PDB file of C-alpha atoms and ligand atoms in Angstrom:
ATOM      1  CA  MET A   1     -12.762  13.617 -20.840  1.00 83.00           C
ATOM      2  CA  PRO A   2      -9.378  13.765 -19.137  1.00 88.00           C
ATOM      3  CA  PRO A   3      -7.303  10.230 -20.337  1.00 95.00           C
ATOM      4  CA  PRO A   4      -7.695   7.565 -17.646  1.00 98.00           C
ATOM      5  CA  VAL A   5      -4.523   7.640 -15.592  1.00 98.00           C
ATOM      6  CA  PHE A   6      -3.068   3.811 -14.207  1.00 98.00           C
ATOM      7  CA  ARG A   7      -0.125   3.406 -11.987  1.00 98.00           C
ATOM      8  CA  PHE A   8       1.914   0.540 -11.179  1.00 98.00           C
ATOM      9  CA  ALA A   9       3.675   1.263  -7.736  1.00 98.00           C
ATOM     10  CA  PRO A  10       6.508  -1.708  -6.715  1.00 98.00           C
ATOM     11  CA  SER A  11       8.769  -1.334  -3.526  1.00 97.00           C
ATOM     12  CA  PRO A  12      12.250  -1.850  -4.302  1.00 98.00           C
ATOM     13  CA  ASN A  13      12.572  -4.592  -1.425  1.00 96.00           C
ATOM     14  CA  GLY A  14      13.470  -7.201  -3.471  1.00 96.00           C
ATOM     15  CA  PHE A  15      13.444  -8.214  -7.156  1.00 96.00           C
ATOM     16  CA  LEU A  16       9.944  -9.093  -9.137  1.00 97.00           C
ATOM     17  CA  HIS A  17       7.969 -11.870  -9.840  1.00 95.00           C
ATOM     18  CA  LEU A  18       5.456 -13.326 -12.196  1.00 95.00           C
ATOM     19  CA  GLY A  19       2.728 -11.432 -10.036  1.00 94.00           C
ATOM     20  CA  HIS A  20       4.143  -8.048 -10.295  1.00 96.00           C
ATOM     21  CA  ALA A  21       4.525  -8.687 -14.148  1.00 97.00           C
ATOM     22  CA  ARG A  22       0.860  -9.372 -14.159  1.00 96.00           C
ATOM     23  CA  SER A  23      -0.172  -6.421 -12.125  1.00 97.00           C
ATOM     24  CA  ALA A  24       2.407  -4.342 -14.019  1.00 98.00           C
ATOM     25  CA  LEU A  25       1.034  -5.708 -17.647  1.00 98.00           C
ATOM     26  CA  LEU A  26      -2.623  -5.381 -16.377  1.00 98.00           C
ATOM     27  CA  ASN A  27      -2.300  -1.540 -15.852  1.00 98.00           C
ATOM     28  CA  PHE A  28       0.063  -0.587 -19.045  1.00 98.00           C
ATOM     29  CA  ASP A  29      -2.556  -2.823 -21.073  1.00 98.00           C
ATOM     30  CA  ALA A  30      -5.592  -0.917 -19.698  1.00 98.00           C
ATOM     31  CA  ALA A  31      -4.082   2.530 -20.213  1.00 98.00           C
ATOM     32  CA  ARG A  32      -3.392   1.921 -23.820  1.00 97.00           C
ATOM     33  CA  ARG A  33      -6.952   0.474 -24.818  1.00 97.00           C
ATOM     34  CA  GLY A  34      -7.955   3.054 -22.918  1.00 95.00           C
ATOM     35  CA  GLY A  35      -5.929   6.001 -24.649  1.00 97.00           C
ATOM     36  CA  GLY A  36      -4.853   6.529 -20.805  1.00 98.00           C
ATOM     37  CA  ARG A  37      -1.545   7.460 -19.239  1.00 98.00           C
ATOM     38  CA  PHE A  38       1.017   4.859 -17.364  1.00 98.00           C
ATOM     39  CA  LEU A  39       2.353   5.839 -14.228  1.00 98.00           C
ATOM     40  CA  LEU A  40       5.310   4.006 -12.891  1.00 98.00           C
ATOM     41  CA  ARG A  41       6.065   4.806  -8.980  1.00 98.00           C
ATOM     42  CA  ILE A  42       8.639   3.723  -6.607  1.00 98.00           C
ATOM     43  CA  GLU A  43       7.127   2.916  -3.293  1.00 98.00           C
ATOM     44  CA  ASP A  44      10.948   3.461  -1.174  1.00 97.00           C
ATOM     45  CA  ILE A  45       9.665   4.812   2.279  1.00 96.00           C
ATOM     46  CA  ASP A  46      10.955   1.926   4.030  1.00 94.00           C
ATOM     47  CA  ALA A  47      14.778   2.494   3.699  1.00 92.00           C
ATOM     48  CA  THR A  48      16.018  -0.397   5.939  1.00 93.00           C
ATOM     49  CA  ARG A  49      14.511  -2.966   3.552  1.00 95.00           C
ATOM     50  CA  CYS A  50      14.503  -0.749   0.004  1.00 97.00           C
ATOM     51  CA  ARG A  51      18.027  -0.824  -2.067  1.00 97.00           C
ATOM     52  CA  PRO A  52      19.214   1.280  -5.597  1.00 97.00           C
ATOM     53  CA  GLU A  53      19.906  -2.243  -6.596  1.00 97.00           C
ATOM     54  CA  PHE A  54      16.047  -3.637  -6.787  1.00 98.00           C
ATOM     55  CA  GLU A  55      14.705  -0.306  -8.336  1.00 98.00           C
ATOM     56  CA  ALA A  56      17.095  -0.467 -11.166  1.00 98.00           C
ATOM     57  CA  ALA A  57      16.221  -4.172 -11.602  1.00 98.00           C
ATOM     58  CA  VAL A  58      12.470  -2.749 -11.576  1.00 98.00           C
ATOM     59  CA  TYR A  59      13.501  -0.705 -14.580  1.00 98.00           C
ATOM     60  CA  GLU A  60      15.335  -3.756 -16.310  1.00 98.00           C
ATOM     61  CA  ASP A  61      12.439  -6.039 -15.937  1.00 98.00           C
ATOM     62  CA  LEU A  62       9.775  -3.689 -16.874  1.00 98.00           C
ATOM     63  CA  GLY A  63      11.732  -2.539 -19.939  1.00 98.00           C
ATOM     64  CA  TRP A  64      12.427  -6.310 -20.914  1.00 98.00           C
ATOM     65  CA  LEU A  65       8.299  -7.081 -20.754  1.00 98.00           C
ATOM     66  CA  GLY A  66       7.570  -4.098 -23.375  1.00 98.00           C
ATOM     67  CA  ILE A  67       6.363  -1.918 -20.837  1.00 98.00           C
ATOM     68  CA  THR A  68       7.224   2.174 -21.163  1.00 98.00           C
ATOM     69  CA  TRP A  69       6.487   4.478 -18.397  1.00 98.00           C
ATOM     70  CA  GLU A  70       6.348   8.308 -17.996  1.00 98.00           C
ATOM     71  CA  THR A  71       9.549  10.524 -16.980  1.00 97.00           C
ATOM     72  CA  PRO A  72      10.438  11.356 -14.272  1.00 97.00           C
ATOM     73  CA  VAL A  73       9.451   8.114 -12.168  1.00 98.00           C
ATOM     74  CA  ARG A  74       7.945   9.477  -8.711  1.00 98.00           C
ATOM     75  CA  ARG A  75      10.092   8.061  -6.078  1.00 98.00           C
ATOM     76  CA  GLN A  76       8.704   8.340  -2.504  1.00 98.00           C
ATOM     77  CA  SER A  77      11.411   8.759  -0.569  1.00 97.00           C
ATOM     78  CA  ASP A  78      11.713  12.079  -2.473  1.00 97.00           C
ATOM     79  CA  HIS A  79       8.886  13.587  -1.352  1.00 97.00           C
ATOM     80  CA  LEU A  80       8.533  13.241   2.358  1.00 97.00           C
ATOM     81  CA  ALA A  81       7.576  16.965   2.607  1.00 97.00           C
ATOM     82  CA  ASP A  82       4.096  15.908   1.121  1.00 98.00           C
ATOM     83  CA  TYR A  83       3.291  13.126   3.809  1.00 98.00           C
ATOM     84  CA  ARG A  84       4.557  15.081   6.195  1.00 97.00           C
ATOM     85  CA  ALA A  85       1.633  18.181   5.115  1.00 97.00           C
ATOM     86  CA  ALA A  86      -0.764  15.604   5.292  1.00 98.00           C
ATOM     87  CA  LEU A  87      -0.296  14.675   8.802  1.00 97.00           C
ATOM     88  CA  ASP A  88       0.072  17.942   9.719  1.00 97.00           C
ATOM     89  CA  ARG A  89      -3.724  18.225   8.035  1.00 98.00           C
ATOM     90  CA  LEU A  90      -4.785  15.172  10.324  1.00 98.00           C
ATOM     91  CA  ALA A  91      -3.391  16.170  13.488  1.00 96.00           C
ATOM     92  CA  ALA A  92      -4.862  19.546  13.339  1.00 97.00           C
ATOM     93  CA  LEU A  93      -8.435  17.431  13.251  1.00 98.00           C
ATOM     94  CA  GLY A  94      -7.017  16.026  15.901  1.00 95.00           C
ATOM     95  CA  LEU A  95      -6.859  12.565  14.337  1.00 97.00           C
ATOM     96  CA  LEU A  96      -3.280  11.575  15.421  1.00 96.00           C
ATOM     97  CA  TYR A  97      -1.827  10.069  18.499  1.00 95.00           C
ATOM     98  CA  PRO A  98       1.631   8.723  19.233  1.00 94.00           C
ATOM     99  CA  SER A  99       2.431   5.190  21.004  1.00 94.00           C
ATOM    100  CA  PHE A 100       5.228   4.343  22.441  1.00 93.00           C
ATOM    101  CA  GLU A 101       5.550   0.500  22.922  1.00 92.00           C
ATOM    102  CA  SER A 102       8.177  -1.601  20.787  1.00 91.00           C
ATOM    103  CA  ARG A 103       6.482  -4.282  18.850  1.00 89.00           C
ATOM    104  CA  ALA A 104       7.774  -6.687  21.987  1.00 93.00           C
ATOM    105  CA  GLU A 105       5.590  -4.679  24.214  1.00 93.00           C
ATOM    106  CA  ILE A 106       2.487  -4.751  21.532  1.00 93.00           C
ATOM    107  CA  ALA A 107       3.212  -8.620  21.698  1.00 93.00           C
ATOM    108  CA  ALA A 108       3.196  -9.110  25.499  1.00 93.00           C
ATOM    109  CA  LEU A 109       0.065  -6.369  25.728  1.00 93.00           C
ATOM    110  CA  VAL A 110      -1.730  -8.809  23.626  1.00 94.00           C
ATOM    111  CA  ASN A 111      -1.017 -11.609  25.401  1.00 93.00           C
ATOM    112  CA  ALA A 112      -2.278 -10.283  28.163  1.00 91.00           C
ATOM    113  CA  ARG A 113      -5.165  -9.971  26.695  1.00 90.00           C
ATOM    114  CA  GLU A 114      -5.879 -12.921  25.162  1.00 91.00           C
ATOM    115  CA  THR A 115      -6.359 -14.136  28.683  1.00 87.00           C
ATOM    116  CA  GLY A 116      -9.932 -13.602  27.811  1.00 77.00           C
ATOM    117  CA  GLY A 117     -10.479 -14.484  24.660  1.00 89.00           C
ATOM    118  CA  ILE A 118      -8.404 -13.612  21.108  1.00 92.00           C
ATOM    119  CA  TRP A 119      -7.424 -10.787  20.511  1.00 94.00           C
ATOM    120  CA  PRO A 120      -8.785  -9.022  17.430  1.00 95.00           C
ATOM    121  CA  ARG A 121      -6.372  -9.264  14.176  1.00 96.00           C
ATOM    122  CA  ASP A 122      -6.448  -7.084  11.228  1.00 96.00           C
ATOM    123  CA  PRO A 123      -7.201  -8.325   7.870  1.00 95.00           C
ATOM    124  CA  ASP A 124      -3.107  -9.275   7.537  1.00 94.00           C
ATOM    125  CA  GLY A 125      -3.469 -11.210  10.570  1.00 94.00           C
ATOM    126  CA  ALA A 126      -1.870  -8.578  13.154  1.00 94.00           C
ATOM    127  CA  PRO A 127      -3.280  -7.720  16.151  1.00 95.00           C
ATOM    128  CA  LEU A 128      -5.297  -4.717  16.509  1.00 96.00           C
ATOM    129  CA  TYR A 129      -3.509  -2.175  18.639  1.00 96.00           C
ATOM    130  CA  PRO A 130      -4.048  -2.985  22.758  1.00 93.00           C
ATOM    131  CA  GLY A 131      -2.347   0.236  24.226  1.00 88.00           C
ATOM    132  CA  ALA A 132      -3.455   2.653  25.610  1.00 86.00           C
ATOM    133  CA  ALA A 133      -1.167   5.738  24.442  1.00 87.00           C
ATOM    134  CA  LYS A 134      -4.533   7.289  23.128  1.00 88.00           C
ATOM    135  CA  SER A 135      -5.308   8.329  26.498  1.00 85.00           C
ATOM    136  CA  LEU A 136      -1.622   8.272  28.063  1.00 81.00           C
ATOM    137  CA  PRO A 137      -1.178  11.510  30.139  1.00 80.00           C
ATOM    138  CA  ALA A 138       2.599  11.712  29.961  1.00 78.00           C
ATOM    139  CA  ARG A 139       2.911  11.481  26.293  1.00 77.00           C
ATOM    140  CA  GLU A 140       3.917  14.931  25.316  1.00 76.00           C
ATOM    141  CA  ARG A 141       6.530  14.369  27.834  1.00 76.00           C
ATOM    142  CA  ARG A 142       7.696  11.034  26.132  1.00 79.00           C
ATOM    143  CA  LEU A 143       7.646  12.639  22.644  1.00 80.00           C
ATOM    144  CA  ARG A 144      10.005  15.569  24.049  1.00 79.00           C
ATOM    145  CA  SER A 145      12.418  13.376  25.508  1.00 84.00           C
ATOM    146  CA  GLY A 146      13.053  11.928  21.946  1.00 86.00           C
ATOM    147  CA  ALA A 147      11.677   8.166  22.629  1.00 88.00           C
ATOM    148  CA  PRO A 148      11.318   6.267  18.912  1.00 92.00           C
ATOM    149  CA  PHE A 149       7.161   6.540  18.340  1.00 94.00           C
ATOM    150  CA  ALA A 150       4.403   5.780  15.872  1.00 95.00           C
ATOM    151  CA  LEU A 151       2.113   7.981  14.504  1.00 96.00           C
ATOM    152  CA  ARG A 152      -1.401   6.134  14.927  1.00 97.00           C
ATOM    153  CA  LEU A 153      -4.760   7.476  13.565  1.00 98.00           C
ATOM    154  CA  ASP A 154      -7.580   7.710  15.727  1.00 97.00           C
ATOM    155  CA  MET A 155      -9.754   5.344  13.812  1.00 98.00           C
ATOM    156  CA  ASP A 156     -13.187   5.780  16.115  1.00 98.00           C
ATOM    157  CA  ALA A 157     -12.745   9.490  15.794  1.00 98.00           C
ATOM    158  CA  ALA A 158     -11.190   9.621  11.749  1.00 98.00           C
ATOM    159  CA  CYS A 159     -14.865   7.358  10.730  1.00 98.00           C
ATOM    160  CA  LYS A 160     -16.990   9.181  13.124  1.00 98.00           C
ATOM    161  CA  LEU A 161     -15.576  12.639  10.990  1.00 98.00           C
ATOM    162  CA  ALA A 162     -15.884  10.765   7.874  1.00 98.00           C
ATOM    163  CA  GLY A 163     -19.413   9.093   8.153  1.00 98.00           C
ATOM    164  CA  ASP A 164     -20.432   6.245   5.923  1.00 98.00           C
ATOM    165  CA  LEU A 165     -18.256   5.562   2.945  1.00 98.00           C
ATOM    166  CA  THR A 166     -18.278   2.883   0.247  1.00 98.00           C
ATOM    167  CA  TRP A 167     -15.477   2.986  -3.320  1.00 98.00           C
ATOM    168  CA  THR A 168     -15.980   1.680  -6.382  1.00 98.00           C
ATOM    169  CA  GLU A 169     -14.558  -1.730  -7.047  1.00 98.00           C
ATOM    170  CA  ARG A 170     -14.531  -2.442 -10.702  1.00 97.00           C
ATOM    171  CA  GLY A 171     -12.667  -6.062 -10.605  1.00 96.00           C
ATOM    172  CA  SER A 172     -13.628  -8.165  -7.617  1.00 94.00           C
ATOM    173  CA  GLY A 173     -12.849  -8.754  -3.949  1.00 94.00           C
ATOM    174  CA  PRO A 174     -11.664 -12.337  -2.433  1.00 88.00           C
ATOM    175  CA  ASN A 175     -15.185 -13.291  -1.755  1.00 91.00           C
ATOM    176  CA  GLY A 176     -16.541 -11.430  -4.914  1.00 93.00           C
ATOM    177  CA  GLU A 177     -17.648  -8.017  -3.507  1.00 95.00           C
ATOM    178  CA  THR A 178     -18.091  -5.468  -6.310  1.00 97.00           C
ATOM    179  CA  GLY A 179     -19.652  -2.364  -7.169  1.00 98.00           C
ATOM    180  CA  ALA A 180     -20.227   0.225  -4.485  1.00 98.00           C
ATOM    181  CA  VAL A 181     -18.232  -1.812  -1.655  1.00 98.00           C
ATOM    182  CA  VAL A 182     -18.871  -0.856   2.019  1.00 98.00           C
ATOM    183  CA  ALA A 183     -15.782   0.256   3.716  1.00 98.00           C
ATOM    184  CA  ARG A 184     -15.119  -0.600   7.222  1.00 97.00           C
ATOM    185  CA  PRO A 185     -11.592   0.922   8.233  1.00 98.00           C
ATOM    186  CA  GLU A 186     -12.364   0.341  11.562  1.00 98.00           C
ATOM    187  CA  ILE A 187     -11.155  -3.444  11.029  1.00 98.00           C
ATOM    188  CA  TRP A 188      -7.567  -2.161  10.767  1.00 98.00           C
ATOM    189  CA  GLY A 189      -7.646  -0.273  14.169  1.00 98.00           C
ATOM    190  CA  ASP A 190      -5.468   2.871  15.047  1.00 98.00           C
ATOM    191  CA  VAL A 191      -3.104   2.207  12.463  1.00 98.00           C
ATOM    192  CA  VAL A 192       0.489   3.395  12.072  1.00 98.00           C
ATOM    193  CA  LEU A 193       0.502   6.442   9.722  1.00 98.00           C
ATOM    194  CA  ALA A 194       4.226   7.481  10.553  1.00 98.00           C
ATOM    195  CA  ARG A 195       7.420   6.816  12.635  1.00 95.00           C
ATOM    196  CA  LYS A 196       9.783   8.866  14.535  1.00 91.00           C
ATOM    197  CA  GLU A 197      12.146   7.617  11.551  1.00 89.00           C
ATOM    198  CA  THR A 198       9.778   7.519   8.800  1.00 91.00           C
ATOM    199  CA  PRO A 199       7.579  10.290   8.527  1.00 89.00           C
ATOM    200  CA  THR A 200       4.711   8.375   6.555  1.00 97.00           C
ATOM    201  CA  SER A 201       3.189   4.731   5.930  1.00 97.00           C
ATOM    202  CA  TYR A 202       1.924   3.091   3.163  1.00 97.00           C
ATOM    203  CA  HIS A 203      -1.552   4.306   3.346  1.00 98.00           C
ATOM    204  CA  LEU A 204      -0.739   7.499   3.923  1.00 98.00           C
ATOM    205  CA  ALA A 205       1.916   7.353   1.357  1.00 98.00           C
ATOM    206  CA  VAL A 206      -0.491   6.148  -1.524  1.00 98.00           C
ATOM    207  CA  VAL A 207      -3.519   8.215  -0.943  1.00 98.00           C
ATOM    208  CA  ILE A 208      -1.440  11.001  -1.492  1.00 98.00           C
ATOM    209  CA  ASP A 209       0.556   9.679  -3.948  1.00 98.00           C
ATOM    210  CA  ASP A 210      -2.396   8.686  -6.372  1.00 98.00           C
ATOM    211  CA  ALA A 211      -4.304  11.900  -5.718  1.00 98.00           C
ATOM    212  CA  LEU A 212      -1.215  14.703  -6.541  1.00 98.00           C
ATOM    213  CA  GLN A 213      -0.058  11.969  -9.859  1.00 98.00           C
ATOM    214  CA  GLY A 214      -4.121  12.225 -11.099  1.00 98.00           C
ATOM    215  CA  VAL A 215      -4.474   8.480 -10.735  1.00 98.00           C
ATOM    216  CA  THR A 216      -7.933   7.844 -11.599  1.00 98.00           C
ATOM    217  CA  ASP A 217      -7.937   3.741 -11.520  1.00 98.00           C
ATOM    218  CA  VAL A 218      -5.966   1.882  -9.179  1.00 98.00           C
ATOM    219  CA  VAL A 219      -5.260  -1.760 -10.544  1.00 98.00           C
ATOM    220  CA  ARG A 220      -3.756  -4.217  -8.043  1.00 97.00           C
ATOM    221  CA  GLY A 221      -3.428  -7.474  -6.185  1.00 95.00           C
ATOM    222  CA  HIS A 222      -6.249  -9.137  -3.827  1.00 93.00           C
ATOM    223  CA  ASP A 223      -3.648  -8.660  -1.348  1.00 93.00           C
ATOM    224  CA  LEU A 224      -4.070  -5.048  -0.308  1.00 96.00           C
ATOM    225  CA  PHE A 225      -8.107  -4.814  -1.584  1.00 97.00           C
ATOM    226  CA  TRP A 226      -9.116  -4.711   2.102  1.00 97.00           C
ATOM    227  CA  SER A 227      -6.487  -1.839   2.600  1.00 98.00           C
ATOM    228  CA  THR A 228      -8.567  -0.005   0.300  1.00 98.00           C
ATOM    229  CA  ALA A 229     -11.034   0.983   3.401  1.00 98.00           C
ATOM    230  CA  VAL A 230      -8.316   2.979   4.767  1.00 98.00           C
ATOM    231  CA  HIS A 231      -7.375   4.934   1.970  1.00 98.00           C
ATOM    232  CA  ARG A 232     -10.980   5.716   1.406  1.00 98.00           C
ATOM    233  CA  LEU A 233     -10.933   7.052   4.886  1.00 98.00           C
ATOM    234  CA  LEU A 234      -8.009   9.329   4.331  1.00 98.00           C
ATOM    235  CA  GLN A 235      -9.409  10.478   0.891  1.00 98.00           C
ATOM    236  CA  LYS A 236     -12.570  11.367   2.563  1.00 98.00           C
ATOM    237  CA  ILE A 237     -10.592  12.999   5.030  1.00 98.00           C
ATOM    238  CA  LEU A 238      -8.407  15.160   3.459  1.00 98.00           C
ATOM    239  CA  ASP A 239     -10.450  15.901   0.628  1.00 98.00           C
ATOM    240  CA  LEU A 240      -8.923  13.809  -2.051  1.00 98.00           C
ATOM    241  CA  PRO A 241     -10.646  12.586  -5.216  1.00 98.00           C
ATOM    242  CA  GLN A 242     -11.130   8.942  -4.996  1.00 97.00           C
ATOM    243  CA  PRO A 243     -10.118   6.636  -7.934  1.00 98.00           C
ATOM    244  CA  ALA A 244     -11.946   3.930  -8.860  1.00 98.00           C
ATOM    245  CA  TYR A 245     -10.525   0.569  -7.995  1.00 98.00           C
ATOM    246  CA  ARG A 246      -9.942  -3.047  -9.569  1.00 98.00           C
ATOM    247  CA  HIS A 247      -8.382  -5.741  -8.014  1.00 97.00           C
ATOM    248  CA  HIS A 248      -7.553  -8.759  -9.030  1.00 94.00           C
ATOM    249  CA  ASP A 249      -6.390 -12.298  -8.044  1.00 90.00           C
ATOM    250  CA  LEU A 250      -3.084 -13.386  -7.179  1.00 89.00           C
ATOM    251  CA  ILE A 251      -0.231 -15.827  -8.747  1.00 86.00           C
ATOM    252  CA  ARG A 252       0.140 -18.054  -6.261  1.00 85.00           C
ATOM    253  CA  ASP A 253       2.903 -21.368  -6.055  1.00 82.00           C
ATOM    254  CA  ASP A 254       1.903 -24.830  -6.200  1.00 80.00           C
ATOM    255  CA  ALA A 255       1.428 -24.975  -2.507  1.00 80.00           C
ATOM    256  CA  GLY A 256      -1.097 -22.536  -2.939  1.00 81.00           C
ATOM    257  CA  LYS A 257       0.821 -19.624  -0.945  1.00 84.00           C
ATOM    258  CA  LYS A 258       1.237 -16.123  -2.421  1.00 82.00           C
ATOM    259  CA  LEU A 259       4.703 -15.544  -4.537  1.00 82.00           C
ATOM    260  CA  SER A 260       7.188 -13.664  -2.268  1.00 79.00           C
ATOM    261  CA  LYS A 261      10.194 -11.570  -3.812  1.00 80.00           C
ATOM    262  CA  SER A 262      12.671 -13.955  -2.593  1.00 74.00           C
ATOM    263  CA  SER A 263      11.151 -17.436  -4.269  1.00 72.00           C
ATOM    264  CA  SER A 264      13.562 -17.345  -7.143  1.00 70.00           C
ATOM    265  CA  SER A 265      12.001 -19.736  -9.415  1.00 74.00           C
ATOM    266  CA  THR A 266       8.944 -17.198 -10.089  1.00 89.00           C
ATOM    267  CA  GLY A 267      11.733 -14.327 -10.410  1.00 94.00           C
ATOM    268  CA  LEU A 268      11.278 -12.925 -13.554  1.00 96.00           C
ATOM    269  CA  ARG A 269      15.382 -12.244 -13.788  1.00 96.00           C
ATOM    270  CA  GLU A 270      15.723 -16.070 -13.272  1.00 94.00           C
ATOM    271  CA  LEU A 271      13.415 -16.255 -15.682  1.00 95.00           C
ATOM    272  CA  ARG A 272      15.073 -14.043 -18.554  1.00 96.00           C
ATOM    273  CA  ALA A 273      18.185 -15.836 -17.865  1.00 95.00           C
ATOM    274  CA  GLY A 274      16.467 -19.333 -18.531  1.00 95.00           C
ATOM    275  CA  GLY A 275      15.545 -17.994 -22.149  1.00 96.00           C
ATOM    276  CA  MET A 276      11.798 -16.861 -21.211  1.00 96.00           C
ATOM    277  CA  THR A 277      10.271 -14.438 -23.435  1.00 97.00           C
ATOM    278  CA  ALA A 278       8.581 -11.432 -22.855  1.00 97.00           C
ATOM    279  CA  GLU A 279       5.628 -12.821 -24.383  1.00 96.00           C
ATOM    280  CA  GLU A 280       5.521 -16.626 -22.532  1.00 96.00           C
ATOM    281  CA  VAL A 281       5.652 -14.297 -19.329  1.00 96.00           C
ATOM    282  CA  ARG A 282       2.473 -12.881 -20.829  1.00 96.00           C
ATOM    283  CA  ARG A 283       1.215 -16.284 -21.828  1.00 94.00           C
ATOM    284  CA  LEU A 284       2.237 -17.894 -18.246  1.00 90.00           C
ATOM    285  CA  THR A 285       0.314 -15.153 -16.353  1.00 91.00           C
ATOM    286  CA  GLY A 286      -3.246 -15.257 -18.227  1.00 89.00           C
ATOM    287  CA  LEU A 287      -2.445 -12.280 -20.384  1.00 91.00           C
ATOM    288  CA  LEU A 288      -2.535 -14.063 -23.971  1.00 84.00           C
TER     289      LEU A 288
HETATM  290  N1  LIG T 301       3.794  -0.835  -3.092  1.00 70.74           N
HETATM  291  C1  LIG T 301       3.036  -1.909  -2.714  1.00 70.74           C
HETATM  292  C2  LIG T 301       3.454  -3.095  -3.043  1.00 70.74           C
HETATM  293  O1  LIG T 301       4.895  -3.015  -3.463  1.00 70.74           O
HETATM  294  C3  LIG T 301       1.503  -1.673  -3.581  1.00 70.74           C
HETATM  295  C4  LIG T 301       0.809  -0.302  -3.654  1.00 70.74           C
HETATM  296  C5  LIG T 301      -0.223   0.149  -4.311  1.00 70.74           C
HETATM  297  O2  LIG T 301      -0.445  -0.943  -5.622  1.00 70.74           O
HETATM  298  O3  LIG T 301      -1.296   0.251  -3.799  1.00 70.74           O
HETATM  299  O4  LIG T 301       2.771  -4.255  -2.964  1.00 70.74           O
END
């Protein structure tokens, strides 16, 4: 049996906090225990929010925690051609279409539709795409005009092509879901898989990278539990192997909210500057 492959995949759009430490340590410890490999991946496709100083801080903070990783580290912005190739495959299957609305136009469309009741939201609370771009007659012309666009997955068509899907959950979902979990990607609507200025998206890049890096075990927070349905769908359509998933609960602040990268009280750099040790971080995150 080849060794299991784990990864920690932060986005360098802020400094890491205790929640990241917990997730990174859970992955690192599991890899060590199972005689496996531990990879670090930098998910920096959002050029407007990711910054080199945050990436440098990731290495420093993880090193402080005693975590070691294989090099070279995969940085997503270095591999845009891989994501473009996957988009080309999806396009060839007729599963992508461009939409042109701005965020404000989407909000206005949702408002207009809400006169008839609440418009459906995805698990992150964002309204499902309400536009009509899928059947827009002039879309090729608008594309050629150079207008900004988002490439969306035709979710109905993708689900029909993929058929029923489950994923293997070795942890549990927010409501205790575990084992073979039924994937319901349709709850996300026609997700954006790329934009004119960024030829990929979180969902697409994560699936391609996990496959290219041979990741066998995805250990990550509950906040990404429902996204797994979209990941499973893309894996099936693109003929990619499926890792096992283990979603873990999140560390919350005193008000019960998920930690954010901007909250300094739980930031690893602040805790380190305040004299905390890596062992204390392990204790604080429930790992000792
Ligand atoms: N880059 C994602 C984040 O920082 C995590 C991706 C994943 O683990 O699948 O939230």
